[in-house]
Amino acid sequence: ALMGARRGKDKVEMVDFEDAKDKVIMGTERRSMIISDEEKKIIAYHEGGHALVGKLLPHSDPVHKVSIIPHGRALGITQHLPVDEKHIQPREYLINFIQGLMGGRVAEEMVLKIKTTGASNDIERATDIARKIVCEYGMSDELGPLTYGKKEEQIFLGREISQHRDYSEETAQNIDKEVKGIVMNAYNITYELVQENIDKLHAIANALLEKETLDAKDIDKIMGIKPEPEEGQEETE
Protein backbone atom coordinates (compact mmCIF):
# COMPACT_ATOMS: atom_id res chain seq x y z
CA ALA A 1 0.00 0.00 0.00
CA LEU A 2 2.89 2.37 0.81
CA MET A 3 4.52 1.60 -2.55
CA GLY A 4 1.28 2.37 -4.39
CA ALA A 5 0.62 5.56 -2.39
CA ARG A 6 4.12 6.91 -3.16
CA ARG A 7 3.33 6.50 -6.85
CA GLY A 8 0.06 8.42 -6.56
CA LYS A 9 -2.18 5.38 -7.13
CA ASP A 10 -5.68 4.89 -5.72
CA LYS A 11 -5.36 1.08 -5.77
CA VAL A 12 -2.60 -1.47 -5.22
CA GLU A 13 -1.31 -3.29 -8.31
CA MET A 14 0.90 -6.38 -8.75
CA VAL A 15 4.00 -4.25 -9.40
CA ASP A 16 3.59 -2.75 -5.90
CA PHE A 17 3.45 -6.23 -4.34
CA GLU A 18 6.53 -7.25 -6.34
CA ASP A 19 8.52 -4.17 -5.29
CA ALA A 20 7.45 -4.55 -1.65
CA LYS A 21 8.55 -8.20 -1.66
CA ASP A 22 11.92 -7.22 -3.15
CA LYS A 23 12.42 -4.57 -0.47
CA VAL A 24 11.67 -7.04 2.34
CA ILE A 25 13.80 -9.87 0.91
CA MET A 26 16.67 -7.95 -0.68
CA GLY A 27 16.68 -4.55 1.05
CA THR A 28 16.13 -1.05 -0.30
CA GLU A 29 17.03 -0.51 -3.96
CA ARG A 30 20.15 1.67 -4.34
CA ARG A 31 20.13 3.00 -7.91
CA SER A 32 22.25 5.99 -6.84
CA MET A 33 25.24 3.74 -6.06
CA ILE A 34 28.02 4.33 -8.59
CA ILE A 35 29.42 1.11 -10.07
CA SER A 36 32.06 1.05 -12.82
CA ASP A 37 31.39 -0.73 -16.12
CA GLU A 38 34.04 -3.33 -15.26
CA GLU A 39 32.40 -4.18 -11.92
CA LYS A 40 28.95 -4.18 -13.51
CA LYS A 41 30.15 -6.79 -16.00
CA ILE A 42 31.52 -8.96 -13.18
CA ILE A 43 28.21 -8.70 -11.30
CA ALA A 44 26.24 -9.53 -14.47
CA TYR A 45 28.23 -12.72 -15.10
CA HIS A 46 28.16 -13.65 -11.41
CA GLU A 47 24.37 -13.36 -11.17
CA GLY A 48 23.99 -14.82 -14.67
CA GLY A 49 25.90 -17.90 -13.44
CA HIS A 50 23.50 -18.30 -10.50
CA ALA A 51 20.46 -17.90 -12.76
CA LEU A 52 21.74 -20.30 -15.44
CA VAL A 53 22.62 -23.08 -12.98
CA GLY A 54 19.36 -22.55 -11.09
CA LYS A 55 17.43 -23.05 -14.32
CA LEU A 56 19.32 -26.21 -15.28
CA LEU A 57 19.25 -28.05 -11.94
CA PRO A 58 16.36 -30.54 -11.54
CA HIS A 59 15.83 -30.16 -7.76
CA SER A 60 16.34 -26.39 -7.53
CA ASP A 61 13.60 -23.90 -6.64
CA PRO A 62 12.50 -21.98 -9.77
CA VAL A 63 14.41 -18.78 -10.57
CA HIS A 64 11.96 -15.91 -10.05
CA LYS A 65 14.13 -12.89 -10.81
CA VAL A 66 17.74 -11.88 -11.34
CA SER A 67 18.99 -8.30 -10.97
CA ILE A 68 22.25 -6.34 -11.00
CA ILE A 69 20.66 -3.33 -9.27
CA PRO A 70 22.18 -2.98 -5.78
CA HIS A 71 19.78 -3.82 -2.95
CA GLY A 72 20.80 -3.39 0.68
CA ARG A 73 24.34 -4.79 0.97
CA ALA A 74 24.06 -6.93 -2.17
CA LEU A 75 25.38 -5.61 -5.50
CA GLY A 76 23.19 -8.08 -7.37
CA ILE A 77 20.76 -10.85 -6.53
CA THR A 78 19.23 -14.01 -7.96
CA GLN A 79 15.89 -14.74 -6.35
CA HIS A 80 14.41 -18.24 -6.14
CA LEU A 81 10.79 -18.83 -5.14
CA PRO A 82 9.57 -22.36 -4.32
CA VAL A 83 6.40 -23.54 -6.04
CA ASP A 84 5.11 -25.18 -2.85
CA GLU A 85 5.88 -24.65 0.83
CA LYS A 86 8.64 -27.05 1.88
CA HIS A 87 8.80 -28.65 5.33
CA ILE A 88 11.30 -31.42 4.52
CA GLN A 89 14.42 -31.01 2.35
CA PRO A 90 15.90 -34.09 0.62
CA ARG A 91 19.66 -34.47 0.19
CA GLU A 92 19.32 -33.88 -3.59
CA TYR A 93 17.73 -30.49 -2.95
CA LEU A 94 20.55 -29.46 -0.59
CA ILE A 95 23.24 -30.59 -3.06
CA ASN A 96 21.50 -28.68 -5.87
CA PHE A 97 21.37 -25.63 -3.59
CA ILE A 98 25.16 -25.82 -3.10
CA GLN A 99 25.65 -26.21 -6.86
CA GLY A 100 23.50 -23.12 -7.44
CA LEU A 101 25.64 -21.16 -4.96
CA MET A 102 28.77 -22.17 -6.90
CA GLY A 103 27.33 -20.79 -10.16
CA GLY A 104 28.52 -17.22 -9.54
CA ARG A 105 32.14 -18.10 -8.77
CA VAL A 106 32.30 -20.57 -11.69
CA ALA A 107 31.00 -17.93 -14.14
CA GLU A 108 33.60 -15.41 -12.93
CA GLU A 109 36.45 -17.89 -13.30
CA MET A 110 35.36 -19.32 -16.64
CA VAL A 111 34.55 -16.11 -18.52
CA LEU A 112 36.52 -13.35 -16.80
CA LYS A 113 39.41 -15.50 -15.49
CA ILE A 114 39.20 -13.92 -12.03
CA LYS A 115 38.08 -14.73 -8.48
CA THR A 116 36.34 -11.94 -6.57
CA THR A 117 35.03 -11.31 -3.06
CA GLY A 118 31.52 -11.29 -4.55
CA ALA A 119 31.31 -15.05 -3.97
CA SER A 120 32.29 -14.91 -0.27
CA ASN A 121 28.72 -15.18 1.04
CA ASP A 122 27.94 -17.98 -1.45
CA ILE A 123 30.99 -19.96 -0.30
CA GLU A 124 30.13 -19.41 3.37
CA ARG A 125 26.57 -20.68 2.85
CA ALA A 126 27.71 -23.64 0.74
CA THR A 127 30.23 -24.69 3.40
CA ASP A 128 27.63 -24.32 6.15
CA ILE A 129 25.09 -26.50 4.29
CA ALA A 130 27.73 -29.15 3.50
CA ARG A 131 28.76 -29.29 7.17
CA LYS A 132 25.12 -29.64 8.24
CA ILE A 133 24.66 -32.48 5.72
CA VAL A 134 27.51 -34.32 7.44
CA CYS A 135 27.20 -33.27 11.10
CA GLU A 136 23.50 -32.56 11.68
CA TYR A 137 21.41 -34.37 9.07
CA GLY A 138 23.31 -37.68 9.03
CA MET A 139 23.33 -37.72 5.20
CA SER A 140 26.98 -38.69 4.69
CA ASP A 141 27.59 -42.18 3.26
CA GLU A 142 31.09 -42.21 4.75
CA LEU A 143 30.28 -41.03 8.28
CA GLY A 144 26.82 -42.56 8.53
CA PRO A 145 23.55 -41.46 10.15
CA LEU A 146 25.15 -39.88 13.20
CA THR A 147 25.19 -36.38 14.70
CA TYR A 148 28.60 -34.86 15.34
CA GLY A 149 28.95 -31.96 17.78
CA LYS A 150 26.58 -31.53 20.70
CA LYS A 151 24.86 -28.14 20.94
CA GLU A 152 24.96 -26.39 24.31
CA GLU A 153 22.68 -23.40 24.83
CA GLN A 154 23.84 -20.71 27.23
CA ILE A 155 21.40 -19.95 30.04
CA PHE A 156 22.05 -16.20 29.84
CA LEU A 157 20.09 -14.08 27.38
CA GLY A 158 22.01 -12.76 24.42
CA ARG A 159 24.48 -15.65 24.36
CA GLU A 160 24.77 -17.81 21.25
CA ILE A 161 24.41 -21.58 21.12
CA SER A 162 27.89 -23.10 21.34
CA GLN A 163 29.04 -26.30 19.68
CA HIS A 164 30.71 -28.90 21.87
CA ARG A 165 33.04 -31.34 20.07
CA ASP A 166 32.19 -34.86 21.15
CA TYR A 167 34.29 -36.76 18.61
CA SER A 168 37.92 -37.70 18.08
CA GLU A 169 40.59 -35.86 16.10
CA GLU A 170 40.47 -38.60 13.46
CA THR A 171 36.70 -38.11 13.07
CA ALA A 172 37.23 -34.35 12.84
CA GLN A 173 39.62 -34.89 9.94
CA ASN A 174 37.10 -37.21 8.26
CA ILE A 175 34.36 -34.58 8.69
CA ASP A 176 36.56 -31.89 7.12
CA LYS A 177 37.41 -34.23 4.24
CA GLU A 178 33.74 -35.11 3.65
CA VAL A 179 32.60 -31.46 3.78
CA LYS A 180 35.32 -30.45 1.33
CA GLY A 181 34.37 -33.38 -0.93
CA ILE A 182 30.70 -32.32 -1.05
CA VAL A 183 31.53 -28.70 -1.91
CA MET A 184 34.25 -29.54 -4.47
CA ASN A 185 32.07 -32.16 -6.17
CA ALA A 186 29.27 -29.58 -6.42
CA TYR A 187 31.76 -27.06 -7.83
CA ASN A 188 33.04 -29.51 -10.49
CA ILE A 189 29.52 -30.47 -11.61
CA THR A 190 28.57 -26.78 -11.80
CA TYR A 191 31.71 -26.04 -13.84
CA GLU A 192 30.77 -28.68 -16.40
CA LEU A 193 27.18 -27.44 -16.50
CA VAL A 194 28.22 -23.84 -17.17
CA GLN A 195 30.83 -24.94 -19.72
CA GLU A 196 28.18 -26.87 -21.67
CA ASN A 197 25.85 -23.83 -21.66
CA ILE A 198 28.39 -21.02 -22.00
CA ASP A 199 26.44 -19.35 -24.85
CA LYS A 200 23.36 -19.07 -22.63
CA LEU A 201 25.49 -17.55 -19.85
CA HIS A 202 26.78 -14.87 -22.26
CA ALA A 203 23.21 -14.18 -23.39
CA ILE A 204 21.88 -13.81 -19.82
CA ALA A 205 24.80 -11.57 -18.76
CA ASN A 206 24.41 -9.32 -21.83
CA ALA A 207 20.66 -9.04 -21.22
CA LEU A 208 21.35 -8.07 -17.59
CA LEU A 209 23.80 -5.38 -18.68
CA GLU A 210 21.12 -4.01 -21.01
CA LYS A 211 17.96 -4.34 -18.84
CA GLU A 212 19.46 -4.68 -15.31
CA THR A 213 16.59 -6.94 -14.16
CA LEU A 214 15.20 -10.13 -15.74
CA ASP A 215 12.20 -12.15 -14.62
CA ALA A 216 11.58 -15.88 -15.12
CA LYS A 217 9.91 -15.36 -18.52
CA ASP A 218 12.86 -13.29 -19.79
CA ILE A 219 15.35 -15.99 -18.74
CA ASP A 220 13.21 -18.75 -20.30
CA LYS A 221 13.11 -16.80 -23.57
CA ILE A 222 16.90 -16.29 -23.57
CA MET A 223 17.48 -20.00 -22.86
CA GLY A 224 14.93 -21.13 -25.45
CA ILE A 225 12.62 -22.73 -22.88
CA LYS A 226 9.02 -22.78 -24.08
CA PRO A 227 6.44 -21.56 -21.54
CA GLU A 228 4.20 -24.28 -20.12
CA PRO A 229 0.56 -24.05 -21.28
CA GLU A 230 -1.79 -22.64 -18.68
CA GLU A 231 -4.37 -24.85 -17.01
CA GLY A 232 -7.31 -25.55 -19.27
CA GLN A 233 -5.33 -24.72 -22.42
CA GLU A 234 -4.10 -27.47 -24.69
CA GLU A 235 -0.62 -27.15 -26.13
CA THR A 236 -0.75 -26.48 -29.87
CA GLU A 237 1.97 -27.21 -32.35
PDB file of C-alpha atoms in Angstrom:
ATOM      1  CA  ALA A   1       0.000   0.000   0.000  1.00  0.00           C
ATOM      2  CA  LEU A   2       2.885   2.372   0.808  1.00  0.00           C
ATOM      3  CA  MET A   3       4.518   1.598  -2.548  1.00  0.00           C
ATOM      4  CA  GLY A   4       1.278   2.373  -4.393  1.00  0.00           C
ATOM      5  CA  ALA A   5       0.619   5.565  -2.391  1.00  0.00           C
ATOM      6  CA  ARG A   6       4.116   6.910  -3.164  1.00  0.00           C
ATOM      7  CA  ARG A   7       3.331   6.502  -6.852  1.00  0.00           C
ATOM      8  CA  GLY A   8       0.063   8.417  -6.557  1.00  0.00           C
ATOM      9  CA  LYS A   9      -2.185   5.378  -7.130  1.00  0.00           C
ATOM     10  CA  ASP A  10      -5.679   4.885  -5.716  1.00  0.00           C
ATOM     11  CA  LYS A  11      -5.358   1.075  -5.768  1.00  0.00           C
ATOM     12  CA  VAL A  12      -2.601  -1.474  -5.218  1.00  0.00           C
ATOM     13  CA  GLU A  13      -1.310  -3.293  -8.314  1.00  0.00           C
ATOM     14  CA  MET A  14       0.897  -6.382  -8.752  1.00  0.00           C
ATOM     15  CA  VAL A  15       4.000  -4.254  -9.397  1.00  0.00           C
ATOM     16  CA  ASP A  16       3.588  -2.755  -5.898  1.00  0.00           C
ATOM     17  CA  PHE A  17       3.454  -6.231  -4.337  1.00  0.00           C
ATOM     18  CA  GLU A  18       6.530  -7.246  -6.336  1.00  0.00           C
ATOM     19  CA  ASP A  19       8.522  -4.167  -5.290  1.00  0.00           C
ATOM     20  CA  ALA A  20       7.454  -4.546  -1.646  1.00  0.00           C
ATOM     21  CA  LYS A  21       8.551  -8.203  -1.660  1.00  0.00           C
ATOM     22  CA  ASP A  22      11.921  -7.218  -3.151  1.00  0.00           C
ATOM     23  CA  LYS A  23      12.424  -4.569  -0.471  1.00  0.00           C
ATOM     24  CA  VAL A  24      11.666  -7.035   2.337  1.00  0.00           C
ATOM     25  CA  ILE A  25      13.796  -9.873   0.914  1.00  0.00           C
ATOM     26  CA  MET A  26      16.674  -7.954  -0.678  1.00  0.00           C
ATOM     27  CA  GLY A  27      16.682  -4.552   1.046  1.00  0.00           C
ATOM     28  CA  THR A  28      16.126  -1.052  -0.304  1.00  0.00           C
ATOM     29  CA  GLU A  29      17.026  -0.505  -3.958  1.00  0.00           C
ATOM     30  CA  ARG A  30      20.149   1.671  -4.338  1.00  0.00           C
ATOM     31  CA  ARG A  31      20.134   2.996  -7.908  1.00  0.00           C
ATOM     32  CA  SER A  32      22.253   5.987  -6.835  1.00  0.00           C
ATOM     33  CA  MET A  33      25.238   3.741  -6.059  1.00  0.00           C
ATOM     34  CA  ILE A  34      28.020   4.327  -8.593  1.00  0.00           C
ATOM     35  CA  ILE A  35      29.416   1.108 -10.071  1.00  0.00           C
ATOM     36  CA  SER A  36      32.065   1.051 -12.818  1.00  0.00           C
ATOM     37  CA  ASP A  37      31.387  -0.731 -16.116  1.00  0.00           C
ATOM     38  CA  GLU A  38      34.037  -3.326 -15.260  1.00  0.00           C
ATOM     39  CA  GLU A  39      32.405  -4.183 -11.920  1.00  0.00           C
ATOM     40  CA  LYS A  40      28.947  -4.181 -13.510  1.00  0.00           C
ATOM     41  CA  LYS A  41      30.155  -6.788 -16.004  1.00  0.00           C
ATOM     42  CA  ILE A  42      31.525  -8.963 -13.179  1.00  0.00           C
ATOM     43  CA  ILE A  43      28.209  -8.704 -11.299  1.00  0.00           C
ATOM     44  CA  ALA A  44      26.241  -9.527 -14.474  1.00  0.00           C
ATOM     45  CA  TYR A  45      28.234 -12.715 -15.102  1.00  0.00           C
ATOM     46  CA  HIS A  46      28.157 -13.648 -11.411  1.00  0.00           C
ATOM     47  CA  GLU A  47      24.365 -13.360 -11.174  1.00  0.00           C
ATOM     48  CA  GLY A  48      23.995 -14.822 -14.666  1.00  0.00           C
ATOM     49  CA  GLY A  49      25.896 -17.897 -13.437  1.00  0.00           C
ATOM     50  CA  HIS A  50      23.500 -18.300 -10.499  1.00  0.00           C
ATOM     51  CA  ALA A  51      20.459 -17.905 -12.761  1.00  0.00           C
ATOM     52  CA  LEU A  52      21.744 -20.296 -15.436  1.00  0.00           C
ATOM     53  CA  VAL A  53      22.624 -23.075 -12.982  1.00  0.00           C
ATOM     54  CA  GLY A  54      19.365 -22.554 -11.087  1.00  0.00           C
ATOM     55  CA  LYS A  55      17.427 -23.048 -14.317  1.00  0.00           C
ATOM     56  CA  LEU A  56      19.315 -26.206 -15.283  1.00  0.00           C
ATOM     57  CA  LEU A  57      19.249 -28.055 -11.935  1.00  0.00           C
ATOM     58  CA  PRO A  58      16.363 -30.543 -11.544  1.00  0.00           C
ATOM     59  CA  HIS A  59      15.831 -30.162  -7.765  1.00  0.00           C
ATOM     60  CA  SER A  60      16.339 -26.385  -7.530  1.00  0.00           C
ATOM     61  CA  ASP A  61      13.595 -23.898  -6.640  1.00  0.00           C
ATOM     62  CA  PRO A  62      12.497 -21.978  -9.774  1.00  0.00           C
ATOM     63  CA  VAL A  63      14.409 -18.783 -10.567  1.00  0.00           C
ATOM     64  CA  HIS A  64      11.960 -15.909 -10.049  1.00  0.00           C
ATOM     65  CA  LYS A  65      14.128 -12.889 -10.806  1.00  0.00           C
ATOM     66  CA  VAL A  66      17.743 -11.876 -11.342  1.00  0.00           C
ATOM     67  CA  SER A  67      18.988  -8.304 -10.968  1.00  0.00           C
ATOM     68  CA  ILE A  68      22.246  -6.338 -11.005  1.00  0.00           C
ATOM     69  CA  ILE A  69      20.656  -3.328  -9.271  1.00  0.00           C
ATOM     70  CA  PRO A  70      22.184  -2.977  -5.780  1.00  0.00           C
ATOM     71  CA  HIS A  71      19.776  -3.819  -2.953  1.00  0.00           C
ATOM     72  CA  GLY A  72      20.803  -3.389   0.681  1.00  0.00           C
ATOM     73  CA  ARG A  73      24.337  -4.787   0.966  1.00  0.00           C
ATOM     74  CA  ALA A  74      24.059  -6.934  -2.170  1.00  0.00           C
ATOM     75  CA  LEU A  75      25.382  -5.606  -5.496  1.00  0.00           C
ATOM     76  CA  GLY A  76      23.188  -8.079  -7.370  1.00  0.00           C
ATOM     77  CA  ILE A  77      20.764 -10.854  -6.528  1.00  0.00           C
ATOM     78  CA  THR A  78      19.234 -14.012  -7.956  1.00  0.00           C
ATOM     79  CA  GLN A  79      15.892 -14.736  -6.354  1.00  0.00           C
ATOM     80  CA  HIS A  80      14.409 -18.244  -6.144  1.00  0.00           C
ATOM     81  CA  LEU A  81      10.795 -18.835  -5.144  1.00  0.00           C
ATOM     82  CA  PRO A  82       9.566 -22.355  -4.322  1.00  0.00           C
ATOM     83  CA  VAL A  83       6.396 -23.537  -6.035  1.00  0.00           C
ATOM     84  CA  ASP A  84       5.109 -25.182  -2.848  1.00  0.00           C
ATOM     85  CA  GLU A  85       5.878 -24.647   0.826  1.00  0.00           C
ATOM     86  CA  LYS A  86       8.644 -27.053   1.875  1.00  0.00           C
ATOM     87  CA  HIS A  87       8.801 -28.648   5.326  1.00  0.00           C
ATOM     88  CA  ILE A  88      11.301 -31.422   4.516  1.00  0.00           C
ATOM     89  CA  GLN A  89      14.416 -31.014   2.354  1.00  0.00           C
ATOM     90  CA  PRO A  90      15.897 -34.090   0.620  1.00  0.00           C
ATOM     91  CA  ARG A  91      19.656 -34.474   0.193  1.00  0.00           C
ATOM     92  CA  GLU A  92      19.317 -33.882  -3.586  1.00  0.00           C
ATOM     93  CA  TYR A  93      17.727 -30.493  -2.945  1.00  0.00           C
ATOM     94  CA  LEU A  94      20.547 -29.457  -0.591  1.00  0.00           C
ATOM     95  CA  ILE A  95      23.239 -30.585  -3.063  1.00  0.00           C
ATOM     96  CA  ASN A  96      21.500 -28.675  -5.874  1.00  0.00           C
ATOM     97  CA  PHE A  97      21.374 -25.631  -3.590  1.00  0.00           C
ATOM     98  CA  ILE A  98      25.160 -25.816  -3.097  1.00  0.00           C
ATOM     99  CA  GLN A  99      25.652 -26.209  -6.861  1.00  0.00           C
ATOM    100  CA  GLY A 100      23.504 -23.117  -7.436  1.00  0.00           C
ATOM    101  CA  LEU A 101      25.639 -21.163  -4.961  1.00  0.00           C
ATOM    102  CA  MET A 102      28.772 -22.166  -6.897  1.00  0.00           C
ATOM    103  CA  GLY A 103      27.327 -20.789 -10.165  1.00  0.00           C
ATOM    104  CA  GLY A 104      28.524 -17.217  -9.543  1.00  0.00           C
ATOM    105  CA  ARG A 105      32.144 -18.098  -8.771  1.00  0.00           C
ATOM    106  CA  VAL A 106      32.301 -20.571 -11.686  1.00  0.00           C
ATOM    107  CA  ALA A 107      30.997 -17.932 -14.141  1.00  0.00           C
ATOM    108  CA  GLU A 108      33.601 -15.407 -12.931  1.00  0.00           C
ATOM    109  CA  GLU A 109      36.445 -17.889 -13.305  1.00  0.00           C
ATOM    110  CA  MET A 110      35.362 -19.321 -16.642  1.00  0.00           C
ATOM    111  CA  VAL A 111      34.547 -16.109 -18.517  1.00  0.00           C
ATOM    112  CA  LEU A 112      36.522 -13.346 -16.802  1.00  0.00           C
ATOM    113  CA  LYS A 113      39.412 -15.498 -15.495  1.00  0.00           C
ATOM    114  CA  ILE A 114      39.205 -13.923 -12.029  1.00  0.00           C
ATOM    115  CA  LYS A 115      38.080 -14.732  -8.482  1.00  0.00           C
ATOM    116  CA  THR A 116      36.342 -11.936  -6.567  1.00  0.00           C
ATOM    117  CA  THR A 117      35.032 -11.315  -3.058  1.00  0.00           C
ATOM    118  CA  GLY A 118      31.516 -11.288  -4.546  1.00  0.00           C
ATOM    119  CA  ALA A 119      31.306 -15.047  -3.971  1.00  0.00           C
ATOM    120  CA  SER A 120      32.293 -14.908  -0.274  1.00  0.00           C
ATOM    121  CA  ASN A 121      28.725 -15.180   1.044  1.00  0.00           C
ATOM    122  CA  ASP A 122      27.938 -17.980  -1.449  1.00  0.00           C
ATOM    123  CA  ILE A 123      30.995 -19.956  -0.298  1.00  0.00           C
ATOM    124  CA  GLU A 124      30.126 -19.407   3.365  1.00  0.00           C
ATOM    125  CA  ARG A 125      26.567 -20.675   2.854  1.00  0.00           C
ATOM    126  CA  ALA A 126      27.710 -23.639   0.738  1.00  0.00           C
ATOM    127  CA  THR A 127      30.235 -24.693   3.397  1.00  0.00           C
ATOM    128  CA  ASP A 128      27.627 -24.322   6.153  1.00  0.00           C
ATOM    129  CA  ILE A 129      25.092 -26.496   4.290  1.00  0.00           C
ATOM    130  CA  ALA A 130      27.733 -29.145   3.496  1.00  0.00           C
ATOM    131  CA  ARG A 131      28.761 -29.285   7.172  1.00  0.00           C
ATOM    132  CA  LYS A 132      25.120 -29.644   8.240  1.00  0.00           C
ATOM    133  CA  ILE A 133      24.664 -32.479   5.719  1.00  0.00           C
ATOM    134  CA  VAL A 134      27.515 -34.320   7.442  1.00  0.00           C
ATOM    135  CA  CYS A 135      27.203 -33.270  11.097  1.00  0.00           C
ATOM    136  CA  GLU A 136      23.498 -32.559  11.681  1.00  0.00           C
ATOM    137  CA  TYR A 137      21.413 -34.370   9.074  1.00  0.00           C
ATOM    138  CA  GLY A 138      23.306 -37.680   9.027  1.00  0.00           C
ATOM    139  CA  MET A 139      23.333 -37.717   5.202  1.00  0.00           C
ATOM    140  CA  SER A 140      26.978 -38.687   4.691  1.00  0.00           C
ATOM    141  CA  ASP A 141      27.592 -42.175   3.265  1.00  0.00           C
ATOM    142  CA  GLU A 142      31.093 -42.212   4.748  1.00  0.00           C
ATOM    143  CA  LEU A 143      30.284 -41.035   8.281  1.00  0.00           C
ATOM    144  CA  GLY A 144      26.820 -42.561   8.530  1.00  0.00           C
ATOM    145  CA  PRO A 145      23.547 -41.462  10.149  1.00  0.00           C
ATOM    146  CA  LEU A 146      25.150 -39.875  13.197  1.00  0.00           C
ATOM    147  CA  THR A 147      25.185 -36.378  14.699  1.00  0.00           C
ATOM    148  CA  TYR A 148      28.599 -34.860  15.340  1.00  0.00           C
ATOM    149  CA  GLY A 149      28.947 -31.958  17.780  1.00  0.00           C
ATOM    150  CA  LYS A 150      26.578 -31.527  20.697  1.00  0.00           C
ATOM    151  CA  LYS A 151      24.860 -28.141  20.938  1.00  0.00           C
ATOM    152  CA  GLU A 152      24.962 -26.389  24.306  1.00  0.00           C
ATOM    153  CA  GLU A 153      22.682 -23.397  24.828  1.00  0.00           C
ATOM    154  CA  GLN A 154      23.841 -20.714  27.227  1.00  0.00           C
ATOM    155  CA  ILE A 155      21.395 -19.954  30.040  1.00  0.00           C
ATOM    156  CA  PHE A 156      22.052 -16.198  29.844  1.00  0.00           C
ATOM    157  CA  LEU A 157      20.094 -14.081  27.378  1.00  0.00           C
ATOM    158  CA  GLY A 158      22.012 -12.761  24.419  1.00  0.00           C
ATOM    159  CA  ARG A 159      24.479 -15.651  24.355  1.00  0.00           C
ATOM    160  CA  GLU A 160      24.770 -17.811  21.251  1.00  0.00           C
ATOM    161  CA  ILE A 161      24.410 -21.582  21.120  1.00  0.00           C
ATOM    162  CA  SER A 162      27.890 -23.095  21.344  1.00  0.00           C
ATOM    163  CA  GLN A 163      29.039 -26.302  19.679  1.00  0.00           C
ATOM    164  CA  HIS A 164      30.709 -28.895  21.870  1.00  0.00           C
ATOM    165  CA  ARG A 165      33.039 -31.335  20.074  1.00  0.00           C
ATOM    166  CA  ASP A 166      32.193 -34.862  21.155  1.00  0.00           C
ATOM    167  CA  TYR A 167      34.287 -36.762  18.606  1.00  0.00           C
ATOM    168  CA  SER A 168      37.921 -37.704  18.084  1.00  0.00           C
ATOM    169  CA  GLU A 169      40.594 -35.864  16.101  1.00  0.00           C
ATOM    170  CA  GLU A 170      40.471 -38.602  13.456  1.00  0.00           C
ATOM    171  CA  THR A 171      36.702 -38.111  13.074  1.00  0.00           C
ATOM    172  CA  ALA A 172      37.235 -34.346  12.842  1.00  0.00           C
ATOM    173  CA  GLN A 173      39.623 -34.888   9.939  1.00  0.00           C
ATOM    174  CA  ASN A 174      37.098 -37.206   8.257  1.00  0.00           C
ATOM    175  CA  ILE A 175      34.363 -34.584   8.691  1.00  0.00           C
ATOM    176  CA  ASP A 176      36.563 -31.892   7.115  1.00  0.00           C
ATOM    177  CA  LYS A 177      37.412 -34.234   4.237  1.00  0.00           C
ATOM    178  CA  GLU A 178      33.743 -35.106   3.653  1.00  0.00           C
ATOM    179  CA  VAL A 179      32.605 -31.463   3.785  1.00  0.00           C
ATOM    180  CA  LYS A 180      35.320 -30.449   1.326  1.00  0.00           C
ATOM    181  CA  GLY A 181      34.374 -33.383  -0.932  1.00  0.00           C
ATOM    182  CA  ILE A 182      30.703 -32.315  -1.054  1.00  0.00           C
ATOM    183  CA  VAL A 183      31.532 -28.700  -1.915  1.00  0.00           C
ATOM    184  CA  MET A 184      34.253 -29.541  -4.471  1.00  0.00           C
ATOM    185  CA  ASN A 185      32.070 -32.157  -6.168  1.00  0.00           C
ATOM    186  CA  ALA A 186      29.270 -29.580  -6.423  1.00  0.00           C
ATOM    187  CA  TYR A 187      31.758 -27.056  -7.834  1.00  0.00           C
ATOM    188  CA  ASN A 188      33.037 -29.509 -10.486  1.00  0.00           C
ATOM    189  CA  ILE A 189      29.517 -30.469 -11.606  1.00  0.00           C
ATOM    190  CA  THR A 190      28.569 -26.784 -11.800  1.00  0.00           C
ATOM    191  CA  TYR A 191      31.707 -26.039 -13.836  1.00  0.00           C
ATOM    192  CA  GLU A 192      30.769 -28.685 -16.397  1.00  0.00           C
ATOM    193  CA  LEU A 193      27.175 -27.441 -16.501  1.00  0.00           C
ATOM    194  CA  VAL A 194      28.223 -23.841 -17.173  1.00  0.00           C
ATOM    195  CA  GLN A 195      30.825 -24.938 -19.721  1.00  0.00           C
ATOM    196  CA  GLU A 196      28.176 -26.873 -21.674  1.00  0.00           C
ATOM    197  CA  ASN A 197      25.849 -23.833 -21.659  1.00  0.00           C
ATOM    198  CA  ILE A 198      28.386 -21.015 -21.997  1.00  0.00           C
ATOM    199  CA  ASP A 199      26.439 -19.346 -24.855  1.00  0.00           C
ATOM    200  CA  LYS A 200      23.365 -19.073 -22.628  1.00  0.00           C
ATOM    201  CA  LEU A 201      25.488 -17.546 -19.852  1.00  0.00           C
ATOM    202  CA  HIS A 202      26.775 -14.868 -22.260  1.00  0.00           C
ATOM    203  CA  ALA A 203      23.208 -14.179 -23.394  1.00  0.00           C
ATOM    204  CA  ILE A 204      21.885 -13.806 -19.824  1.00  0.00           C
ATOM    205  CA  ALA A 205      24.803 -11.569 -18.764  1.00  0.00           C
ATOM    206  CA  ASN A 206      24.409  -9.319 -21.833  1.00  0.00           C
ATOM    207  CA  ALA A 207      20.659  -9.045 -21.218  1.00  0.00           C
ATOM    208  CA  LEU A 208      21.350  -8.068 -17.594  1.00  0.00           C
ATOM    209  CA  LEU A 209      23.803  -5.376 -18.676  1.00  0.00           C
ATOM    210  CA  GLU A 210      21.121  -4.009 -21.008  1.00  0.00           C
ATOM    211  CA  LYS A 211      17.964  -4.335 -18.839  1.00  0.00           C
ATOM    212  CA  GLU A 212      19.461  -4.678 -15.310  1.00  0.00           C
ATOM    213  CA  THR A 213      16.592  -6.938 -14.161  1.00  0.00           C
ATOM    214  CA  LEU A 214      15.199 -10.127 -15.739  1.00  0.00           C
ATOM    215  CA  ASP A 215      12.200 -12.154 -14.621  1.00  0.00           C
ATOM    216  CA  ALA A 216      11.581 -15.883 -15.117  1.00  0.00           C
ATOM    217  CA  LYS A 217       9.915 -15.361 -18.522  1.00  0.00           C
ATOM    218  CA  ASP A 218      12.861 -13.286 -19.785  1.00  0.00           C
ATOM    219  CA  ILE A 219      15.347 -15.990 -18.738  1.00  0.00           C
ATOM    220  CA  ASP A 220      13.214 -18.750 -20.305  1.00  0.00           C
ATOM    221  CA  LYS A 221      13.113 -16.799 -23.571  1.00  0.00           C
ATOM    222  CA  ILE A 222      16.895 -16.294 -23.572  1.00  0.00           C
ATOM    223  CA  MET A 223      17.477 -19.999 -22.857  1.00  0.00           C
ATOM    224  CA  GLY A 224      14.928 -21.129 -25.450  1.00  0.00           C
ATOM    225  CA  ILE A 225      12.623 -22.730 -22.883  1.00  0.00           C
ATOM    226  CA  LYS A 226       9.016 -22.776 -24.078  1.00  0.00           C
ATOM    227  CA  PRO A 227       6.438 -21.565 -21.536  1.00  0.00           C
ATOM    228  CA  GLU A 228       4.205 -24.277 -20.125  1.00  0.00           C
ATOM    229  CA  PRO A 229       0.565 -24.047 -21.282  1.00  0.00           C
ATOM    230  CA  GLU A 230      -1.792 -22.637 -18.682  1.00  0.00           C
ATOM    231  CA  GLU A 231      -4.370 -24.851 -17.013  1.00  0.00           C
ATOM    232  CA  GLY A 232      -7.310 -25.552 -19.274  1.00  0.00           C
ATOM    233  CA  GLN A 233      -5.334 -24.718 -22.417  1.00  0.00           C
ATOM    234  CA  GLU A 234      -4.102 -27.474 -24.686  1.00  0.00           C
ATOM    235  CA  GLU A 235      -0.621 -27.152 -26.129  1.00  0.00           C
ATOM    236  CA  THR A 236      -0.750 -26.477 -29.869  1.00  0.00           C
ATOM    237  CA  GLU A 237       1.968 -27.211 -32.349  1.00  0.00           C
TER     238      GLU A 237
END
